[in-house]
Short mmCIF file of C-alpha atoms in Angstrom, two decimals:
data_model
loop_
_atom_site.label_atom_id
_atom_site.label_comp_id
_atom_site.label_asym_id
_atom_site.label_seq_id
_atom_site.Cartn_x
_atom_site.Cartn_y
_atom_site.Cartn_z
CA MET Z 1 50.10 -41.95 -31.74
CA ASN Z 2 46.47 -41.04 -30.64
CA ARG Z 3 46.66 -39.63 -27.83
CA TRP Z 4 49.32 -37.47 -29.29
CA ARG Z 5 47.25 -36.10 -32.05
CA TYR Z 6 44.41 -35.34 -29.70
CA SER Z 7 46.86 -33.30 -27.49
CA ILE Z 8 48.49 -31.55 -30.63
CA GLY Z 9 44.67 -30.62 -31.66
CA LEU Z 10 43.77 -29.07 -27.95
CA LEU Z 11 47.18 -27.29 -28.70
CA LEU Z 12 46.06 -25.68 -32.14
CA LEU Z 13 42.84 -24.75 -30.33
CA GLY Z 14 44.00 -23.00 -27.36
CA TRP Z 15 43.70 -25.51 -24.93
CA GLY Z 16 47.19 -25.01 -22.58
CA THR Z 17 48.71 -21.99 -23.99
CA GLY Z 18 47.26 -19.56 -21.33
CA CYS Z 19 44.62 -18.37 -23.38
CA PHE Z 20 41.84 -19.11 -21.73
CA GLU Z 21 41.04 -17.03 -18.76
CA ALA Z 22 39.68 -19.44 -16.15
CA VAL Z 23 36.03 -19.89 -15.33
CA ASP Z 24 35.67 -20.20 -11.33
CA ASP Z 25 33.05 -19.97 -7.81
CA GLN Z 26 35.08 -17.49 -6.40
CA ASP Z 27 31.97 -16.70 -4.13
CA GLY Z 28 31.10 -20.80 -3.75
CA ASP Z 29 27.48 -20.16 -4.58
CA GLY Z 30 28.18 -23.26 -6.73
CA TRP Z 31 27.60 -21.37 -9.75
CA LEU Z 32 30.49 -20.57 -12.05
CA ARG Z 33 31.68 -17.03 -13.34
CA GLY Z 34 29.72 -16.41 -16.20
CA ALA Z 35 26.52 -18.00 -15.69
CA ASP Z 36 26.31 -16.17 -11.41
CA CYS Z 37 25.35 -12.84 -12.50
CA ASP Z 38 27.23 -11.51 -9.28
CA ASP Z 39 30.94 -13.98 -8.23
CA GLY Z 40 31.09 -11.56 -4.97
CA ASP Z 41 27.88 -12.61 -4.19
CA ARG Z 42 27.72 -15.54 -2.77
CA ALA Z 43 23.10 -15.05 -2.14
CA THR Z 44 23.00 -13.93 -5.73
CA HIS Z 45 23.00 -16.04 -8.67
CA PRO Z 46 20.80 -18.72 -10.83
CA GLY Z 47 17.80 -19.38 -9.00
CA ALA Z 48 18.18 -17.76 -5.51
CA THR Z 49 15.43 -16.18 -4.36
CA GLU Z 50 14.15 -12.72 -4.70
CA VAL Z 51 14.64 -10.15 -2.09
CA CYS Z 52 13.61 -6.60 -1.70
CA ASP Z 53 17.66 -4.93 -1.61
CA GLY Z 54 17.37 -3.19 -5.51
CA ILE Z 55 19.59 -6.66 -6.48
CA ASP Z 56 18.86 -9.43 -8.83
CA ASN Z 57 19.19 -11.72 -7.00
CA ASN Z 58 18.50 -14.68 -9.41
CA CYS Z 59 20.58 -13.56 -12.55
CA ASP Z 60 17.39 -13.53 -13.75
CA GLY Z 61 17.69 -9.31 -15.16
CA ALA Z 62 14.77 -8.13 -13.78
CA ILE Z 63 14.86 -6.02 -10.61
CA ASP Z 64 13.09 -7.20 -7.07
CA GLU Z 65 10.29 -9.51 -8.98
CA SER Z 66 8.80 -11.59 -6.63
CA ALA Z 67 10.44 -10.59 -4.44
CA VAL Z 68 9.63 -12.58 -1.58
CA ASP Z 69 9.45 -9.83 0.95
CA ALA Z 70 7.20 -7.85 -0.89
CA VAL Z 71 3.80 -6.34 0.88
CA LEU Z 72 0.80 -6.43 -1.41
CA TYR Z 73 -0.60 -3.10 -2.24
CA TYR Z 74 -4.11 -2.69 -3.45
CA ASP Z 75 -5.60 0.16 -6.11
CA ASP Z 76 -6.43 3.23 -3.85
CA LEU Z 77 -8.24 5.98 -5.72
CA ASP Z 78 -9.43 8.17 -3.92
CA GLY Z 79 -6.22 7.91 -1.40
CA ASP Z 80 -7.60 7.80 1.20
CA GLY Z 81 -5.47 4.77 2.69
CA TYR Z 82 -7.55 1.72 1.58
CA GLY Z 83 -7.23 0.17 -0.88
CA ASN Z 84 -9.99 -2.12 -3.33
CA SER Z 85 -10.75 -5.17 -2.08
CA ALA Z 86 -11.61 -6.21 -5.46
CA SER Z 87 -8.77 -4.82 -7.74
CA LEU Z 88 -5.64 -7.77 -8.03
CA PRO Z 89 -3.32 -6.82 -5.04
CA ILE Z 90 0.63 -6.60 -6.45
CA GLY Z 91 3.56 -7.68 -4.69
CA LEU Z 92 5.85 -4.28 -4.05
CA CYS Z 93 8.69 -3.73 -2.49
CA ALA Z 94 7.92 0.18 -2.27
CA PRO Z 95 4.77 1.87 -2.55
CA ARG Z 96 4.16 3.71 -4.91
CA ASP Z 97 0.99 7.09 -5.67
CA GLY Z 98 -2.24 4.99 -5.39
CA MET Z 99 -1.27 2.22 -3.46
CA ALA Z 100 -2.20 1.05 -0.76
CA PRO Z 101 -1.69 -1.71 1.85
CA VAL Z 102 -4.25 -2.51 2.88
CA GLY Z 103 -7.73 -4.22 0.95
CA GLY Z 104 -11.35 -3.19 2.66
CA ASP Z 105 -12.13 0.20 1.23
CA CYS Z 106 -16.19 0.74 1.37
CA ASP Z 107 -16.50 2.93 -1.77
CA ASP Z 108 -12.77 4.16 -3.27
CA SER Z 109 -15.23 7.12 -5.30
CA ARG Z 110 -14.94 8.66 -1.44
CA SER Z 111 -12.54 9.54 0.19
CA ASP Z 112 -14.76 10.35 3.76
CA ARG Z 113 -15.91 6.48 3.83
CA THR Z 114 -13.47 3.87 5.14
CA PRO Z 115 -13.22 0.88 7.70
CA GLU Z 116 -12.52 3.58 10.78
CA THR Z 117 -15.48 6.07 9.50
CA VAL Z 118 -16.81 7.48 12.78
CA TRP Z 119 -20.74 7.73 13.11
CA TYR Z 120 -22.55 9.47 15.75
CA ILE Z 121 -26.37 8.86 16.91
CA ASP Z 122 -28.18 12.03 15.50
CA ALA Z 123 -31.39 10.94 17.31
CA ASP Z 124 -33.29 14.67 15.77
CA GLY Z 125 -32.82 13.12 12.81
CA ASP Z 126 -31.48 16.41 10.92
CA ARG Z 127 -28.55 14.64 9.70
CA TYR Z 128 -25.76 16.35 12.28
CA GLY Z 129 -24.45 13.71 15.19
CA ASP Z 130 -24.52 13.85 18.66
CA ALA Z 131 -20.25 14.09 19.00
CA ASP Z 132 -20.77 13.55 22.88
CA GLY Z 133 -22.90 10.32 22.46
CA GLU Z 134 -23.63 7.24 20.71
CA GLN Z 135 -20.42 6.23 18.50
CA VAL Z 136 -20.24 2.88 15.52
CA VAL Z 137 -17.33 2.77 13.23
CA ASP Z 138 -17.90 1.56 9.96
CA CYS Z 139 -18.07 1.62 6.15
CA TRP Z 140 -22.11 2.34 6.29
CA GLY Z 141 -23.51 4.26 8.77
CA PRO Z 142 -26.58 2.46 10.67
CA ALA Z 143 -30.66 4.04 10.41
CA GLY Z 144 -30.52 6.93 12.67
CA PHE Z 145 -26.63 7.60 12.85
CA ALA Z 146 -24.98 10.60 11.06
CA ASP Z 147 -20.99 11.04 9.57
CA ASN Z 148 -20.74 13.93 11.49
CA GLY Z 149 -20.72 14.96 15.24
CA LEU Z 150 -21.44 18.19 15.00
CA ASP Z 151 -24.75 19.23 16.30
CA CYS Z 152 -24.80 20.85 19.63
CA ASP Z 153 -28.72 20.34 20.26
CA ASP Z 154 -30.02 16.94 18.83
CA GLY Z 155 -32.96 16.98 21.35
CA ALA Z 156 -33.99 19.06 18.62
CA ALA Z 157 -34.11 19.12 14.96
CA ALA Z 158 -34.03 23.00 13.66
CA VAL Z 159 -30.24 23.22 15.98
CA HIS Z 160 -27.72 21.70 13.74
CA PRO Z 161 -25.38 24.14 12.09
CA GLY Z 162 -26.08 26.08 8.73
CA ALA Z 163 -29.41 26.44 10.84
CA GLU Z 164 -31.53 29.61 10.63
CA GLU Z 165 -30.74 31.37 13.42
CA ARG Z 166 -33.52 32.32 15.52
CA CYS Z 167 -34.22 35.37 18.42
CA ASN Z 168 -35.17 32.42 20.90
CA GLY Z 169 -32.58 32.06 23.59
CA LEU Z 170 -31.41 28.89 21.51
CA ASP Z 171 -27.55 29.33 19.63
CA ASP Z 172 -29.57 26.97 16.18
CA ASP Z 173 -27.33 27.27 14.26
CA CYS Z 174 -24.02 25.87 16.33
CA ASP Z 175 -21.54 28.61 16.19
CA ALA Z 176 -21.87 28.85 19.52
CA ALA Z 177 -23.14 33.23 19.97
CA ILE Z 178 -26.89 33.30 20.77
CA ASP Z 179 -28.64 35.22 18.77
CA GLU Z 180 -26.48 37.28 17.05
CA ASP Z 181 -28.33 38.04 13.93
CA ASN Z 182 -31.82 38.86 16.09
CA HIS Z 183 -31.27 41.73 17.92
#
């Protein structure tokens, strides 16, 4: 008798009448439709690992957040391709403007200073280095080096780009012309 009343009650509530949509797991991932945000993809379900693919893999409403294959990017204010290591890196699936995947910027306000800056020996101390002489690659050059290799005579401090051309049989201003202003 109690079983009969229970069955009648279920029928009155809609159970057993075909009024309910069957809840199943079409992709076989262990998550029933309703809880699974994509029951056609076995790799997409609550608790799944989020990867960079433009899909909400873990069904939390966010796409590609904390993806395991995201790349760490640093703020790169000067656009030189090196980020400020003092900034907190963030994991991104795609690069953004103003970000760099490499830290170690020497000075994030100067794009001419990177860990790949080439310094040229400046034997005469005129702040113009010898392109054919010793070179050092570093953020900041050691004493006796210049950040350019533009000197055409590193043995004469008065000879460098921008120097005044004198009538002396030399190319004082490193423009490949001798005494051009002094006929």
